[in-house]
Structures are given as structure tokens and as C-alpha cells.
């Protein structure tokens, strides 16, 4: 199975949130699953940390370590994603969520 983590799930993961749904935890721990996170999610976390809108229980090094620990591939943003961004309907206006959705 291919899993694309959104920002909220990744923040819960790095905060070691016990409230994560067991099926999400199982999916992350299953080595057969391909796990992905968009660089847009990491970018959003960094911005929110910088402006004081987010607190995480791990430092950045441990956050990056979680990516390695769970074998999560980071998806980059390419020019064609930005071109496609302009064609998305404005149903949802969060710029990071809009970039994340372009990956699939």
C-alpha cells in the first residue's frame, strides 16, 4: 500500500501522540507499505515552528530521524506541480494542502 502522510499525521507522529488511530500506526510500522511525505509538509512545520504557531516535542534532528526510522520518502516539488497548482479548483485554500494533493 502507498501512504501519503499529511502534515497533521506527521506532527502527531513526531510528537509521539498516543491518540493516533491504531490503523495509522500499523500502516506506518508495516515495512511492506511505501510511505511518503511531501516537502511541503516539512516546510509548513518549519514555518509554524519559526513563527511560534507550533510546538513539537522533538527537535528538528529527531524529526528528520523519524523520517528515516519509519522509512518515509520525501517527495519534492517540481515545476510541473506548480503549473498544475494553478489549475486546481479553489475548493480548499490551504496552500500546503494544495501542494500535497498534487503528488497523487
PDB file of C-alpha atoms in Angstrom:
ATOM      1  CA  UNK A   1       0.000   0.000   0.000  1.00  0.00           C
ATOM      2  CA  UNK A   2       1.173   3.555  -0.661  1.00  0.00           C
ATOM      3  CA  UNK A   3       0.641   6.012   2.201  1.00  0.00           C
ATOM      4  CA  UNK A   4       0.916   9.789   1.871  1.00  0.00           C
ATOM      5  CA  UNK A   5       1.214  11.372   5.318  1.00  0.00           C
ATOM      6  CA  UNK A   6      -0.398  14.736   5.727  1.00  0.00           C
ATOM      7  CA  UNK A   7       1.133  17.382   7.975  1.00  0.00           C
ATOM      8  CA  UNK A   8      -1.236  16.691  10.884  1.00  0.00           C
ATOM      9  CA  UNK A   9      -0.429  12.968  10.977  1.00  0.00           C
ATOM     10  CA  UNK A  10       3.310  13.630  10.767  1.00  0.00           C
ATOM     11  CA  UNK A  11       3.138  16.165  13.623  1.00  0.00           C
ATOM     12  CA  UNK A  12       1.276  13.584  15.720  1.00  0.00           C
ATOM     13  CA  UNK A  13       3.939  11.026  14.839  1.00  0.00           C
ATOM     14  CA  UNK A  14       6.872  13.236  15.814  1.00  0.00           C
ATOM     15  CA  UNK A  15       5.080  14.323  18.989  1.00  0.00           C
ATOM     16  CA  UNK A  16       4.601  10.635  19.848  1.00  0.00           C
ATOM     17  CA  UNK A  17       0.878  11.315  20.154  1.00  0.00           C
ATOM     18  CA  UNK A  18      -0.860   8.329  21.723  1.00  0.00           C
ATOM     19  CA  UNK A  19      -4.102   9.457  20.099  1.00  0.00           C
ATOM     20  CA  UNK A  20      -3.083   8.279  16.638  1.00  0.00           C
ATOM     21  CA  UNK A  21      -5.514   5.752  15.217  1.00  0.00           C
ATOM     22  CA  UNK A  22      -4.144   2.217  15.514  1.00  0.00           C
ATOM     23  CA  UNK A  23      -4.668   1.581  11.791  1.00  0.00           C
ATOM     24  CA  UNK A  24      -2.410   4.576  11.030  1.00  0.00           C
ATOM     25  CA  UNK A  25       0.264   3.257  13.401  1.00  0.00           C
ATOM     26  CA  UNK A  26       0.001  -0.204  11.844  1.00  0.00           C
ATOM     27  CA  UNK A  27       0.343   1.288   8.371  1.00  0.00           C
ATOM     28  CA  UNK A  28       3.441   3.234   9.374  1.00  0.00           C
ATOM     29  CA  UNK A  29       5.045   0.228  11.033  1.00  0.00           C
ATOM     30  CA  UNK A  30       4.315  -2.150   8.143  1.00  0.00           C
ATOM     31  CA  UNK A  31       7.544  -2.447   6.151  1.00  0.00           C
ATOM     32  CA  UNK A  32       5.570  -3.574   3.082  1.00  0.00           C
ATOM     33  CA  UNK A  33       3.947  -0.148   2.797  1.00  0.00           C
ATOM     34  CA  UNK A  34       5.553   2.657   0.811  1.00  0.00           C
ATOM     35  CA  UNK A  35       5.357   5.786   2.980  1.00  0.00           C
ATOM     36  CA  UNK A  36       5.676   9.325   1.684  1.00  0.00           C
ATOM     37  CA  UNK A  37       5.612  12.876   2.959  1.00  0.00           C
ATOM     38  CA  UNK A  38       5.686  15.998   0.837  1.00  0.00           C
ATOM     39  CA  UNK A  39       8.470  18.501   1.363  1.00  0.00           C
ATOM     40  CA  UNK A  40       5.534  20.952   1.627  1.00  0.00           C
ATOM     41  CA  UNK A  41       4.565  19.340   4.949  1.00  0.00           C
ATOM     42  CA  UNK A  42       8.069  19.691   6.326  1.00  0.00           C
ATOM     43  CA  UNK A  43       8.178  23.273   5.047  1.00  0.00           C
ATOM     44  CA  UNK A  44       4.850  24.020   6.761  1.00  0.00           C
ATOM     45  CA  UNK A  45       6.129  22.577  10.059  1.00  0.00           C
ATOM     46  CA  UNK A  46       9.325  24.652   9.889  1.00  0.00           C
ATOM     47  CA  UNK A  47       7.373  27.852   9.152  1.00  0.00           C
ATOM     48  CA  UNK A  48       4.944  27.233  12.009  1.00  0.00           C
ATOM     49  CA  UNK A  49       7.804  26.463  14.407  1.00  0.00           C
ATOM     50  CA  UNK A  50       9.557  29.657  13.348  1.00  0.00           C
ATOM     51  CA  UNK A  51       6.534  31.902  13.934  1.00  0.00           C
ATOM     52  CA  UNK A  52       5.526  30.198  17.185  1.00  0.00           C
ATOM     53  CA  UNK A  53       2.302  28.595  15.940  1.00  0.00           C
ATOM     54  CA  UNK A  54       3.509  25.058  16.580  1.00  0.00           C
ATOM     55  CA  UNK A  55       5.335  23.262  19.332  1.00  0.00           C
ATOM     56  CA  UNK A  56       6.797  19.813  18.805  1.00  0.00           C
ATOM     57  CA  UNK A  57       8.210  17.548  21.470  1.00  0.00           C
ATOM     58  CA  UNK A  58      11.205  16.552  19.358  1.00  0.00           C
ATOM     59  CA  UNK A  59      13.920  18.775  17.958  1.00  0.00           C
ATOM     60  CA  UNK A  60      14.463  19.018  14.211  1.00  0.00           C
ATOM     61  CA  UNK A  61      17.154  16.356  14.154  1.00  0.00           C
ATOM     62  CA  UNK A  62      14.783  13.873  15.796  1.00  0.00           C
ATOM     63  CA  UNK A  63      12.001  14.946  13.421  1.00  0.00           C
ATOM     64  CA  UNK A  64      14.236  14.100  10.470  1.00  0.00           C
ATOM     65  CA  UNK A  65      15.210  10.906  12.281  1.00  0.00           C
ATOM     66  CA  UNK A  66      11.531   9.881  12.370  1.00  0.00           C
ATOM     67  CA  UNK A  67      11.514  10.100   8.579  1.00  0.00           C
ATOM     68  CA  UNK A  68      14.381   7.605   8.498  1.00  0.00           C
ATOM     69  CA  UNK A  69      13.013   5.437  11.316  1.00  0.00           C
ATOM     70  CA  UNK A  70       9.695   4.874   9.537  1.00  0.00           C
ATOM     71  CA  UNK A  71      11.380   4.725   6.110  1.00  0.00           C
ATOM     72  CA  UNK A  72       9.370   7.664   4.781  1.00  0.00           C
ATOM     73  CA  UNK A  73      10.336   9.025   1.370  1.00  0.00           C
ATOM     74  CA  UNK A  74      10.269  12.808   0.991  1.00  0.00           C
ATOM     75  CA  UNK A  75       8.545  13.998  -2.163  1.00  0.00           C
ATOM     76  CA  UNK A  76       9.970  17.143  -3.711  1.00  0.00           C
ATOM     77  CA  UNK A  77       8.049  19.860  -5.509  1.00  0.00           C
ATOM     78  CA  UNK A  78       8.783  20.174  -9.204  1.00  0.00           C
ATOM     79  CA  UNK A  79       7.883  22.875 -11.728  1.00  0.00           C
ATOM     80  CA  UNK A  80       5.098  20.745 -13.227  1.00  0.00           C
ATOM     81  CA  UNK A  81       3.487  20.533  -9.768  1.00  0.00           C
ATOM     82  CA  UNK A  82       3.399  24.318  -9.583  1.00  0.00           C
ATOM     83  CA  UNK A  83       1.923  24.502 -13.083  1.00  0.00           C
ATOM     84  CA  UNK A  84      -0.786  22.033 -12.032  1.00  0.00           C
ATOM     85  CA  UNK A  85      -1.366  24.031  -8.824  1.00  0.00           C
ATOM     86  CA  UNK A  86      -2.747  26.877 -10.938  1.00  0.00           C
ATOM     87  CA  UNK A  87      -5.414  24.604 -12.432  1.00  0.00           C
ATOM     88  CA  UNK A  88      -6.774  23.257  -9.127  1.00  0.00           C
ATOM     89  CA  UNK A  89     -10.268  24.440  -8.217  1.00  0.00           C
ATOM     90  CA  UNK A  90     -10.344  26.684  -5.154  1.00  0.00           C
ATOM     91  CA  UNK A  91     -12.342  24.222  -3.079  1.00  0.00           C
ATOM     92  CA  UNK A  92      -9.638  24.168  -0.437  1.00  0.00           C
ATOM     93  CA  UNK A  93      -7.444  27.228   0.035  1.00  0.00           C
ATOM     94  CA  UNK A  94      -4.673  25.965   2.336  1.00  0.00           C
ATOM     95  CA  UNK A  95      -1.566  26.372   0.137  1.00  0.00           C
ATOM     96  CA  UNK A  96       0.341  23.493   1.729  1.00  0.00           C
ATOM     97  CA  UNK A  97      -2.568  21.064   1.426  1.00  0.00           C
ATOM     98  CA  UNK A  98      -2.962  22.090  -2.205  1.00  0.00           C
ATOM     99  CA  UNK A  99       0.704  21.292  -2.883  1.00  0.00           C
ATOM    100  CA  UNK A 100       0.446  17.969  -1.062  1.00  0.00           C
ATOM    101  CA  UNK A 101      -2.559  16.858  -3.128  1.00  0.00           C
ATOM    102  CA  UNK A 102      -0.625  17.360  -6.362  1.00  0.00           C
ATOM    103  CA  UNK A 103       1.591  14.382  -5.662  1.00  0.00           C
ATOM    104  CA  UNK A 104      -1.087  11.790  -6.452  1.00  0.00           C
TER     105      UNK A 104
END
